[in-house]
Amino acid sequence: MAAEEATHRPPTTHRPPAASRPDVSVVVPVYNTLRYLRSCLDSVLRQTIGPDRMEIVAVDDGSTDGSGRLLDRYAAKHPGTVRVVHQPNSGGPAAPCNRGLDLATGRYVFFLGSDDRLGPEALERLVAAADRYGSDVVLGKVVGVNGRHVFSDVFAGGNAVDVSLYDSALPWSLANTKLFRRDLVDRLGLRFPEDMPVLSDQPFTLAACYHARRISVLADYDYYHAVRRLDARNITYHSRIEQRLVSVERLFAYVTDLIPAGARRDAVLRRHAGLELANLVGDDFRHLDRAAQERVHATVARLVRRHVTDGLRDRLDIEARLRLGAVTAGGVDDLLAVIEQDSGRGVPATVLAGDRWHAGYPGAPARWTDVTDVRADWLARLDTVDVSWADGHTLTVTTRSPYPRFATEAGPVRMLAGPVVGATRMDAGDPAGRTLRTDFALDRLLAASSASGQRHPVRAEVDGGHGRGGAAVRAPRLAAGRPRLLRRGARLYGVAATVDPRNGQLVLSVVPVTVGQLVGRLRRRGRPGPAGAQASGRGADAQLGRHGHLEVRGAAQVQPGPLRRADQPHHHPGAGRAAPDQARGVRVDV
């Protein structure tokens, strides 16, 4: 169909006869995603459900990078399948999603980010499941690309025909990247709130799930590939603090209006308090100007006092509890002292007062530092002191607890990078028994990652006399070294230890890499690229060594760099020596 101007056509107020309706409408809001848009649209056009059973409704929200022109070319090439409308920029994704929803005619509607893509069988499988089970909402497995983080706990149990919003991990997966029954949307009059610059998909998804007769989860296939843009400008990564404050406050108000007070509301707000609210006072709070810090602190304190019940507080993880407690117990400077302790010095000492345990933050009031009831979680808080490549197959993470009796009271310790369990042992060089060394097998990290890569946050779990507990492993004062390039099958991946700038958590990342990307990076660094290399990687003078490392002739040698303290000099052990697998070239860490 020809491209249309949104201002010249009123919203659709009727649906065509059932016999002529497509099974599914894919709504694609578009704003300046030219680099990814072709891949996105092609992934829909190649769906096995076939063009006769679907339509694409793409809404160009005032793009300035040529995305609109590309959409028009697709509409001209696929007249009956692709429909395009153009409108002035609205400032957020809600308005284009609503416009697409107005024009969609399918029995089901699916929302797709214009920088993301679908697995080839996604729509066929989703529609079949919705029809078979009578589901109003169907969530297919989402995987991250280019290191984009996605919450995957809801998929851990496999396929589930009937999932509850209140006793599952569904509240952690509230993006609108789901299949919605159109009759439900129309009956409820669901639309995206256009007064929320970010997070506007969550009220829509929450209302649909709250009223749905049945919600189903499909974990048997990679349905949705969520792409982190290489310029890191996805709206979830790049939003001003004012937009976040407005949107978080409206989100809490929406939940309280939708769900009556009690355990069910707390089950949903656990996500919003533990994620959106706690992120507002994450490590990057330090980088705001003072006026912004005051606004954030005031908003968070008000929302905690109004919405975080005692029962909800007790269900938050220990990081969120301590940060939100710091906000309600003191001012901006008190919060900054806590953040500086976490990000600069590490886990504070445990202060014992009779039979009570307190987190020893500087100057913090005792009424919120009491961790007695979550001692196991507190013991699981460990600092990363070193990350190094033990050999060509193992990444070793060294962590330490400040608690003097850690070895006797924590009990057995497990370290996990996402789903991968490491081999953990006490460091023989620490007679106090507070230092652990954990080996993560690289082949297991690669096997646990999708073809599009994966981020694996590192977490510690203890099981001792104080019960079972767990906490994210932080990495204060560590600077990341270079990733190591490894092979799995015919594909190349960069494996790296990084630090999440929002919460300071250690993350082991697996990201796909092409030879062309490698050559480009070497050239940008001023190093000669492989002789005769092409942008696609064809013809490059490169090969894989027997341990899976990329060997490139003619490139300067770069040895693997472990994580190190930021105030230490950069030193590569063994620099100048060739590793055994470098006989035919050099190993390149990018």
Coordinates of C-alpha atoms in Angstrom, one line a residue:
M1 CA 0.0 0.0 0.0
A2 CA 1.2 3.5 -0.6
A3 CA 2.7 5.5 2.2
E4 CA 0.2 7.7 4.0
E5 CA 0.5 10.9 6.0
A6 CA -0.8 10.3 9.5
T7 CA -2.3 13.8 9.6
H8 CA -4.3 13.1 6.5
R9 CA -6.1 10.0 7.6
P10 CA -8.3 9.5 10.6
P11 CA -7.7 6.5 12.9
T12 CA -9.4 3.2 11.8
T13 CA -12.6 2.8 13.7
H14 CA -13.8 -0.5 12.1
R15 CA -12.4 -3.9 11.3
P16 CA -12.8 -5.7 7.9
P17 CA -14.8 -8.9 7.8
A18 CA -13.3 -11.8 9.7
A19 CA -12.7 -13.8 6.5
S20 CA -10.5 -11.0 5.0
R21 CA -8.6 -10.2 8.2
P22 CA -4.9 -11.2 8.5
D23 CA -4.1 -13.4 11.4
V24 CA -1.6 -11.0 12.8
S25 CA -0.6 -7.3 12.4
V26 CA 3.0 -6.5 13.2
V27 CA 3.3 -2.9 14.4
V28 CA 6.7 -1.3 13.9
P29 CA 7.3 2.2 15.4
V30 CA 10.3 3.7 13.6
Y31 CA 12.6 6.5 14.5
N32 CA 16.1 6.8 13.1
T33 CA 17.0 3.2 13.0
L34 CA 18.2 3.0 9.4
R35 CA 21.2 0.8 10.2
Y36 CA 18.9 -1.9 11.6
L37 CA 15.6 -1.3 9.8
R38 CA 16.2 -3.5 6.8
S39 CA 17.1 -6.5 8.9
C40 CA 14.0 -5.9 11.0
L41 CA 11.6 -5.7 8.1
D42 CA 13.2 -8.6 6.3
S43 CA 12.8 -10.8 9.4
V44 CA 9.1 -10.2 9.2
L45 CA 8.7 -10.6 5.5
R46 CA 10.5 -14.0 5.7
Q47 CA 8.1 -15.3 8.3
T48 CA 6.9 -18.9 7.7
I49 CA 3.3 -17.8 8.4
G50 CA 3.3 -16.3 4.9
P51 CA 2.3 -12.9 3.6
D52 CA -1.4 -13.8 3.2
R53 CA -1.8 -14.3 7.0
M54 CA 0.0 -11.1 8.2
E55 CA 0.5 -7.4 7.6
I56 CA 3.2 -5.0 8.6
V57 CA 2.1 -1.5 9.8
A58 CA 5.2 0.7 10.1
V59 CA 4.9 4.2 11.6
D60 CA 7.7 6.6 10.8
D61 CA 7.8 9.0 13.8
G62 CA 9.6 11.8 12.0
S63 CA 12.8 10.0 11.2
T64 CA 15.7 12.2 9.8
D65 CA 18.1 9.5 8.8
G66 CA 16.4 8.1 5.7
S67 CA 14.4 5.5 7.6
G68 CA 11.1 6.9 6.2
R69 CA 12.4 6.6 2.6
L70 CA 13.4 3.0 3.2
L71 CA 10.0 2.2 4.5
D72 CA 8.4 3.7 1.4
R73 CA 10.5 1.5 -0.8
Y74 CA 9.4 -1.6 1.2
A75 CA 5.7 -0.5 0.9
A76 CA 6.1 -0.1 -2.9
K77 CA 7.8 -3.5 -3.2
H78 CA 5.3 -5.3 -1.0
P79 CA 1.9 -3.6 -1.7
G80 CA -0.6 -5.7 0.2
T81 CA 1.7 -6.6 3.1
V82 CA 3.6 -3.5 4.1
R83 CA 1.7 -0.3 5.1
V84 CA 3.6 2.8 6.0
V85 CA 2.4 6.1 7.7
H86 CA 4.5 9.1 8.4
Q87 CA 4.0 11.6 11.2
P88 CA 5.9 14.4 13.0
N89 CA 8.2 13.2 15.7
S90 CA 6.2 12.6 18.9
G91 CA 9.1 12.4 21.3
G92 CA 8.6 8.7 22.3
P93 CA 7.4 5.3 21.2
A94 CA 3.8 5.6 22.6
A95 CA 2.3 7.7 19.8
P96 CA 3.6 5.6 16.9
C97 CA 2.5 2.4 18.6
N98 CA -1.0 3.9 19.1
R99 CA -1.1 5.0 15.5
G100 CA -0.1 1.6 14.3
L101 CA -2.7 0.0 16.5
D102 CA -5.4 2.2 15.1
L103 CA -4.5 1.0 11.6
A104 CA -3.9 -2.7 12.4
T105 CA -6.6 -5.1 11.1
G106 CA -5.3 -8.5 12.3
R107 CA -6.9 -10.9 14.8
Y108 CA -3.7 -10.5 16.8
V109 CA -1.3 -7.7 17.1
F110 CA 2.5 -7.9 17.7
F111 CA 4.8 -5.0 18.5
L112 CA 8.3 -5.1 17.1
G113 CA 11.1 -2.6 17.8
S114 CA 12.6 -1.3 14.5
D115 CA 16.1 -2.2 15.6
D116 CA 15.1 -5.8 16.6
R117 CA 14.1 -8.8 14.6
L118 CA 12.1 -12.0 14.7
G119 CA 13.1 -15.7 14.4
P120 CA 11.7 -17.0 11.0
E121 CA 9.0 -19.2 12.6
A122 CA 8.0 -16.7 15.4
L123 CA 4.6 -15.5 14.2
E124 CA 3.4 -18.9 13.0
R125 CA 4.3 -20.5 16.3
L126 CA 2.8 -17.6 18.4
V127 CA -0.5 -17.5 16.5
A128 CA -0.8 -21.3 16.6
A129 CA -0.3 -21.3 20.4
A130 CA -2.8 -18.5 20.9
D131 CA -5.4 -20.3 18.9
R132 CA -4.7 -23.7 20.4
Y133 CA -4.8 -22.6 24.1
G134 CA -7.3 -19.6 23.8
S135 CA -4.6 -17.3 25.1
D136 CA -5.1 -13.6 25.1
V137 CA -1.4 -12.9 25.5
V138 CA 1.5 -15.1 24.3
L139 CA 5.2 -14.3 25.2
G140 CA 7.8 -16.0 23.1
K141 CA 11.4 -16.4 24.2
V142 CA 13.4 -13.2 23.9
V143 CA 17.2 -13.2 23.5
G144 CA 19.7 -10.3 23.6
V145 CA 21.9 -9.3 20.7
N146 CA 25.2 -7.3 21.0
G147 CA 25.2 -7.8 24.8
R148 CA 21.7 -6.4 25.3
H149 CA 20.3 -7.6 28.7
V150 CA 16.9 -9.3 28.8
F151 CA 15.2 -10.8 31.8
S152 CA 14.9 -14.5 31.0
D153 CA 13.7 -16.1 34.2
V154 CA 10.1 -16.4 32.9
F155 CA 11.5 -18.8 30.2
A156 CA 13.5 -21.0 32.6
G157 CA 10.6 -23.5 33.2
G158 CA 10.0 -24.1 29.5
N159 CA 6.7 -23.8 27.8
A160 CA 3.8 -22.9 30.0
V161 CA 0.2 -22.8 28.9
D162 CA -1.2 -20.8 31.8
V163 CA 1.1 -18.3 33.6
S164 CA 0.1 -16.1 36.5
L165 CA 1.1 -12.5 36.7
Y166 CA 1.5 -12.8 40.5
D167 CA 3.5 -15.9 41.2
S168 CA 5.9 -16.1 38.3
A169 CA 8.7 -14.0 36.8
L170 CA 6.3 -12.4 34.3
P171 CA 6.4 -9.0 36.0
W172 CA 10.1 -8.8 35.0
S173 CA 9.2 -9.2 31.3
L174 CA 6.7 -6.4 30.7
A175 CA 7.9 -5.2 27.4
N176 CA 5.2 -5.1 24.7
T177 CA 7.1 -7.6 22.6
K178 CA 4.2 -10.2 22.8
L179 CA 1.3 -11.4 20.8
F180 CA -1.9 -9.7 22.0
R181 CA -5.5 -10.8 21.0
R182 CA -7.1 -7.9 19.2
D183 CA -10.5 -8.5 20.8
L184 CA -9.0 -8.0 24.3
V185 CA -7.3 -4.8 23.2
D186 CA -10.5 -3.5 21.7
R187 CA -12.7 -4.6 24.6
L188 CA -10.5 -2.8 27.1
G189 CA -9.7 0.2 24.8
L190 CA -6.0 -0.3 25.5
R191 CA -3.6 2.3 24.3
F192 CA -0.1 3.4 25.2
P193 CA 0.1 6.4 27.6
E194 CA 1.6 9.2 25.5
D195 CA 2.5 11.3 28.6
M196 CA 5.2 8.7 29.5
P197 CA 8.4 9.4 27.5
V198 CA 9.8 6.0 28.5
L199 CA 8.4 2.8 29.9
S200 CA 5.1 3.5 28.1
D201 CA 4.8 -0.2 27.0
Q202 CA 4.5 -1.4 30.6
P203 CA 1.0 0.0 31.4
F204 CA -0.3 -1.5 28.2
T205 CA 1.2 -4.9 28.8
L206 CA 0.2 -4.9 32.5
A207 CA -3.4 -4.1 31.7
A208 CA -3.5 -6.8 29.0
C209 CA -2.0 -9.4 31.4
Y210 CA -4.2 -8.3 34.3
H211 CA -7.4 -8.8 32.3
A212 CA -6.3 -11.8 30.1
R213 CA -8.2 -15.0 30.3
R214 CA -4.9 -16.8 29.7
I215 CA -1.3 -15.9 29.4
S216 CA 1.1 -18.4 27.8
V217 CA 4.9 -18.5 27.6
L218 CA 6.8 -20.3 24.8
A219 CA 10.5 -21.0 25.6
D220 CA 11.1 -23.6 22.9
Y221 CA 12.5 -21.2 20.2
D222 CA 14.3 -17.9 19.9
Y223 CA 11.2 -15.8 18.9
Y224 CA 12.5 -12.3 19.5
H225 CA 16.0 -10.9 19.1
A226 CA 16.4 -7.7 21.1
V227 CA 19.3 -5.8 19.6
R228 CA 21.4 -3.4 21.6
R229 CA 22.5 -0.7 19.1
L230 CA 26.2 -0.4 18.7
D231 CA 25.8 3.4 19.4
A232 CA 23.9 2.4 22.6
R233 CA 21.0 4.6 21.8
N234 CA 18.0 2.4 22.4
I235 CA 15.5 4.4 24.3
T236 CA 15.9 2.2 27.3
Y237 CA 19.6 3.0 27.4
H238 CA 19.4 6.7 26.5
S239 CA 16.8 8.7 28.4
R240 CA 17.1 11.9 30.4
I241 CA 16.7 11.7 34.1
E242 CA 13.6 14.0 33.9
Q243 CA 11.9 11.6 31.5
R244 CA 12.7 8.7 33.8
L245 CA 11.4 10.4 36.9
V246 CA 8.1 11.3 35.2
S247 CA 7.6 7.9 33.7
V248 CA 8.5 6.0 36.9
E249 CA 6.1 8.1 39.0
R250 CA 3.3 7.5 36.5
L251 CA 4.0 3.8 36.3
F252 CA 3.6 3.4 40.1
A253 CA 0.3 5.4 39.9
Y254 CA -0.9 3.2 37.1
V255 CA -0.2 0.0 39.0
T256 CA -1.9 1.2 42.1
D257 CA -5.0 2.2 40.1
L258 CA -5.1 -1.1 38.3
I259 CA -4.4 -3.7 41.1
P260 CA -6.0 -3.5 44.6
A261 CA -3.6 -3.2 47.5
G262 CA -2.3 -6.5 48.9
A263 CA 0.0 -9.3 48.0
R264 CA -0.9 -9.2 44.2
R265 CA 0.0 -5.6 43.9
D266 CA 3.2 -6.2 45.8
A267 CA 4.1 -9.0 43.5
V268 CA 4.0 -6.6 40.6
L269 CA 5.6 -3.6 42.4
R270 CA 8.4 -5.8 43.5
R271 CA 9.8 -5.5 40.0
H272 CA 9.2 -1.7 39.7
A273 CA 10.7 -1.0 43.1
G274 CA 13.6 -3.4 42.7
L275 CA 14.4 -2.3 39.1
E276 CA 13.1 1.1 37.9
L277 CA 13.0 2.7 41.3
A278 CA 16.3 1.3 42.5
N279 CA 18.0 2.1 39.2
L280 CA 17.3 5.8 39.8
V281 CA 19.7 5.6 42.7
G282 CA 22.2 3.3 41.1
D283 CA 25.9 3.9 40.7
D284 CA 25.4 6.5 38.0
F285 CA 23.5 8.7 40.4
R286 CA 26.9 10.2 41.3
H287 CA 27.2 11.7 37.9
L288 CA 24.1 13.9 38.1
D289 CA 24.3 17.5 39.0
R290 CA 23.2 18.5 42.5
A291 CA 19.8 19.8 41.4
A292 CA 19.0 16.6 39.6
Q293 CA 20.2 14.5 42.6
E294 CA 17.9 16.4 44.8
R295 CA 14.9 15.8 42.5
V296 CA 15.7 12.1 42.1
H297 CA 16.1 11.7 45.9
A298 CA 12.8 13.5 46.6
T299 CA 10.9 11.5 44.1
V300 CA 12.3 8.1 45.1
A301 CA 11.7 8.9 48.8
R302 CA 8.1 9.8 48.2
L303 CA 7.4 6.7 46.1
V304 CA 9.0 4.4 48.7
R305 CA 7.0 5.8 51.5
R306 CA 3.8 5.7 49.6
H307 CA 4.1 2.3 47.9
V308 CA 6.8 0.0 49.4
T309 CA 5.0 -2.0 52.2
D310 CA 6.9 -3.9 54.8
G311 CA 6.1 -7.1 52.9
L312 CA 7.3 -5.7 49.7
R313 CA 10.5 -4.4 51.3
D314 CA 11.3 -7.9 52.7
R315 CA 11.0 -9.4 49.2
L316 CA 13.4 -6.9 47.5
D317 CA 17.0 -8.1 46.9
I318 CA 19.5 -6.8 49.3
E319 CA 21.0 -4.2 46.9
A320 CA 17.6 -2.6 46.3
R321 CA 16.7 -2.7 50.0
L322 CA 19.9 -1.0 51.1
R323 CA 19.8 1.8 48.4
L324 CA 16.1 2.5 48.9
G325 CA 16.6 2.4 52.7
A326 CA 19.4 4.9 52.3
V327 CA 17.1 7.3 50.5
T328 CA 14.3 7.1 53.1
A329 CA 16.7 7.4 56.1
G330 CA 18.9 10.3 55.0
G331 CA 19.6 13.0 52.5
V332 CA 21.5 13.2 49.2
D333 CA 24.9 13.2 50.9
D334 CA 24.0 10.1 52.9
L335 CA 23.0 8.3 49.7
L336 CA 26.2 9.4 48.0
A337 CA 28.3 8.0 50.9
V338 CA 26.6 4.6 50.4
I339 CA 27.1 4.7 46.6
E340 CA 30.8 5.7 47.1
Q341 CA 31.3 2.8 49.5
D342 CA 29.8 0.3 47.1
S343 CA 31.5 1.6 43.9
G344 CA 34.8 2.8 45.3
R345 CA 35.7 0.7 48.4
G346 CA 33.6 -2.4 48.2
V347 CA 31.4 -4.3 50.6
P348 CA 31.6 -2.5 54.0
A349 CA 32.4 -4.3 57.3
T350 CA 29.6 -6.1 59.3
V351 CA 28.9 -4.3 62.5
L352 CA 27.6 -6.5 65.3
A353 CA 25.4 -5.0 68.0
G354 CA 24.3 -7.8 70.3
D355 CA 22.5 -10.3 68.2
R356 CA 21.9 -7.8 65.4
W357 CA 23.9 -7.4 62.2
H358 CA 24.3 -4.1 60.5
A359 CA 25.9 -3.1 57.2
G360 CA 28.7 -0.8 58.1
Y361 CA 28.1 2.1 55.8
P362 CA 29.7 5.4 56.9
G363 CA 27.3 7.5 59.0
A364 CA 24.3 5.5 58.1
P365 CA 21.4 5.3 60.6
A366 CA 21.0 1.9 62.2
R367 CA 17.3 1.7 61.4
W368 CA 17.9 0.8 57.8
T369 CA 21.3 -0.9 57.9
D370 CA 20.0 -3.8 59.9
V371 CA 20.6 -6.9 57.8
T372 CA 19.9 -9.5 60.5
D373 CA 16.9 -11.0 58.8
V374 CA 18.8 -11.3 55.5
R375 CA 22.2 -12.4 56.8
A376 CA 22.6 -15.0 54.2
D377 CA 22.1 -12.4 51.4
W378 CA 24.5 -10.1 53.2
L379 CA 27.2 -12.9 53.3
A380 CA 26.7 -13.4 49.6
R381 CA 27.9 -9.9 48.9
L382 CA 31.4 -10.3 47.5
D383 CA 33.8 -7.9 45.8
T384 CA 35.7 -8.9 42.6
V385 CA 39.4 -8.3 43.2
D386 CA 40.7 -9.9 39.9
V387 CA 39.6 -11.4 36.7
S388 CA 42.2 -13.2 34.6
W389 CA 42.5 -15.8 31.8
A390 CA 43.8 -18.9 33.5
D391 CA 44.5 -20.6 30.1
G392 CA 42.9 -20.8 26.7
H393 CA 39.8 -22.4 28.1
T394 CA 39.1 -20.8 31.5
L395 CA 38.2 -17.4 32.9
T396 CA 39.0 -17.1 36.6
V397 CA 37.2 -14.6 38.9
T398 CA 38.7 -13.9 42.3
T399 CA 36.3 -12.5 44.9
R400 CA 36.6 -11.6 48.6
S401 CA 34.3 -11.1 51.6
P402 CA 35.1 -8.5 54.3
Y403 CA 33.4 -10.7 56.9
P404 CA 36.0 -12.3 59.2
R405 CA 34.1 -15.6 59.8
F406 CA 33.0 -16.0 56.2
A407 CA 34.5 -19.4 55.8
T408 CA 32.7 -20.9 58.7
E409 CA 29.3 -19.1 58.5
A410 CA 28.6 -18.7 54.8
G411 CA 28.7 -22.5 54.1
P412 CA 29.1 -23.8 50.5
V413 CA 29.4 -21.0 47.9
R414 CA 28.2 -21.2 44.3
M415 CA 29.2 -18.6 41.7
L416 CA 27.1 -18.3 38.7
A417 CA 27.5 -16.3 35.4
G418 CA 23.9 -16.3 34.2
P419 CA 23.0 -20.0 34.0
V420 CA 26.7 -21.2 34.1
V421 CA 27.9 -22.5 37.4
G422 CA 31.6 -22.0 38.0
A423 CA 34.0 -24.2 39.8
T424 CA 34.6 -22.4 43.1
R425 CA 37.3 -23.0 45.7
M426 CA 38.9 -21.2 48.6
D427 CA 42.1 -19.4 47.7
A428 CA 44.9 -21.2 49.4
G429 CA 46.9 -18.0 49.6
D430 CA 44.3 -16.5 52.0
P431 CA 44.6 -18.1 55.5
A432 CA 41.6 -16.2 56.7
G433 CA 39.4 -18.1 54.2
R434 CA 37.7 -15.0 52.8
T435 CA 39.0 -15.2 49.2
L436 CA 37.4 -17.4 46.6
R437 CA 38.6 -18.3 43.1
T438 CA 36.0 -19.4 40.5
D439 CA 36.9 -20.9 37.2
F440 CA 34.3 -20.4 34.4
A441 CA 34.8 -22.7 31.4
L442 CA 34.7 -20.7 28.2
D443 CA 33.1 -23.5 26.2
R444 CA 30.2 -23.5 28.7
L445 CA 29.8 -19.7 28.5
L446 CA 29.6 -20.0 24.7
A447 CA 27.2 -22.9 24.9
A448 CA 24.9 -20.9 27.2
S449 CA 24.8 -18.0 24.7
S450 CA 22.6 -17.7 21.7
A451 CA 24.0 -17.1 18.3
S452 CA 23.4 -13.4 18.8
G453 CA 25.4 -13.3 22.0
Q454 CA 24.5 -13.0 25.7
R455 CA 25.3 -11.1 28.9
H456 CA 25.9 -13.3 32.0
P457 CA 25.7 -11.3 35.2
V458 CA 27.8 -12.9 38.0
R459 CA 26.0 -13.8 41.2
A460 CA 27.1 -15.5 44.4
E461 CA 24.9 -18.0 46.4
V462 CA 25.6 -19.2 49.9
D463 CA 24.0 -22.0 51.9
G464 CA 25.2 -22.1 55.5
G465 CA 24.1 -21.7 59.1
H466 CA 22.2 -18.5 58.3
G467 CA 20.2 -20.1 55.5
R468 CA 20.4 -19.7 51.8
G469 CA 21.1 -16.3 50.2
G470 CA 22.4 -14.7 47.1
A471 CA 23.6 -11.3 45.8
A472 CA 25.1 -9.8 42.7
V473 CA 28.9 -9.8 42.6
R474 CA 30.1 -6.3 42.3
A475 CA 33.4 -5.1 40.9
P476 CA 34.5 -1.9 42.6
R477 CA 37.5 -0.1 41.2
L478 CA 38.2 -2.6 38.4
A479 CA 38.8 -1.6 34.8
A480 CA 37.9 -4.0 32.0
G481 CA 40.6 -5.6 29.9
R482 CA 40.2 -6.5 26.3
P483 CA 37.8 -9.3 25.2
R484 CA 39.2 -12.5 23.9
L485 CA 38.1 -13.8 20.5
L486 CA 37.0 -17.4 20.5
R487 CA 35.2 -19.8 18.1
R488 CA 32.1 -21.8 18.5
G489 CA 31.4 -23.9 15.4
A490 CA 31.9 -21.6 12.5
R491 CA 31.2 -18.4 14.4
L492 CA 33.5 -16.0 16.2
Y493 CA 32.7 -14.4 19.6
G494 CA 34.3 -11.8 21.8
V495 CA 34.3 -13.0 25.5
A496 CA 34.9 -10.2 28.0
A497 CA 34.5 -9.4 31.7
T498 CA 32.7 -6.0 32.0
V499 CA 31.1 -4.0 34.8
D500 CA 27.5 -2.8 34.5
P501 CA 27.8 1.0 34.9
R502 CA 24.3 1.2 36.5
N503 CA 24.7 -1.2 39.3
G504 CA 28.4 -2.1 39.4
Q505 CA 27.7 -5.8 38.8
L506 CA 30.4 -8.0 37.2
V507 CA 29.1 -9.3 33.8
L508 CA 30.7 -11.9 31.5
S509 CA 29.7 -11.0 28.0
V510 CA 29.6 -13.1 24.8
V511 CA 29.2 -11.0 21.7
P512 CA 29.4 -12.2 18.0
V513 CA 32.3 -10.7 16.0
T514 CA 33.0 -10.8 12.3
V515 CA 36.4 -10.6 10.7
G516 CA 35.3 -7.4 9.1
Q517 CA 34.6 -5.9 12.5
L518 CA 37.9 -7.0 13.7
V519 CA 39.8 -5.5 10.8
G520 CA 37.9 -2.2 11.2
R521 CA 38.8 -2.0 14.8
L522 CA 42.4 -2.7 14.2
R523 CA 42.5 0.0 11.5
R524 CA 40.8 2.5 13.9
R525 CA 43.5 1.8 16.4
G526 CA 46.1 2.6 13.9
R527 CA 47.3 -1.0 13.5
P528 CA 47.8 -2.5 10.1
G529 CA 44.9 -4.8 9.2
P530 CA 45.3 -8.3 7.8
A531 CA 46.8 -8.2 4.3
G532 CA 44.1 -8.2 1.6
A533 CA 41.2 -8.2 4.1
Q534 CA 37.8 -7.1 2.8
A535 CA 35.0 -5.5 4.7
S536 CA 33.1 -8.8 4.7
G537 CA 36.1 -10.6 6.0
R538 CA 36.6 -12.6 2.8
G539 CA 40.1 -12.8 1.6
A540 CA 41.5 -11.9 5.1
D541 CA 44.8 -13.4 6.0
A542 CA 43.3 -14.9 9.2
Q543 CA 42.7 -18.3 10.6
L544 CA 41.6 -20.0 13.8
G545 CA 44.2 -21.7 16.0
R546 CA 43.6 -25.1 17.5
H547 CA 42.2 -23.5 20.7
G548 CA 39.7 -21.4 18.8
H549 CA 41.6 -18.1 18.9
L550 CA 41.7 -15.9 15.8
E551 CA 45.1 -15.7 14.3
V552 CA 45.8 -12.8 12.0
R553 CA 49.1 -12.4 10.0
G554 CA 50.6 -9.0 9.9
A555 CA 48.8 -7.5 12.9
A556 CA 50.5 -6.3 16.0
Q557 CA 50.4 -8.7 18.9
V558 CA 48.0 -7.9 21.7
Q559 CA 48.1 -10.1 24.7
P560 CA 45.0 -10.8 26.8
G561 CA 44.4 -8.2 29.5
P562 CA 42.8 -9.2 32.8
L563 CA 40.6 -6.9 34.8
R564 CA 42.7 -4.7 37.0
R565 CA 42.3 -2.1 39.6
A566 CA 41.9 1.3 38.0
D567 CA 44.8 2.8 40.0
Q568 CA 47.2 0.0 39.0
P569 CA 49.5 0.2 35.9
H570 CA 48.3 -1.8 32.9
H571 CA 50.4 -4.9 32.8
H572 CA 50.0 -8.0 30.6
P573 CA 51.7 -11.1 32.0
G574 CA 53.9 -12.8 29.5
A575 CA 54.0 -9.9 27.0
G576 CA 56.4 -10.5 24.2
R577 CA 56.1 -14.3 24.4
A578 CA 54.1 -16.3 21.8
A579 CA 51.6 -18.7 23.2
P580 CA 51.7 -22.3 21.8
D581 CA 48.6 -21.7 19.7
Q582 CA 50.2 -18.7 17.9
A583 CA 52.6 -20.6 15.8
R584 CA 50.9 -19.6 12.5
G585 CA 50.1 -16.0 13.5
V586 CA 49.2 -13.9 16.5
R587 CA 46.2 -14.1 18.8
V588 CA 44.2 -10.9 18.7
D589 CA 42.2 -9.7 21.7
V590 CA 39.9 -6.9 20.5

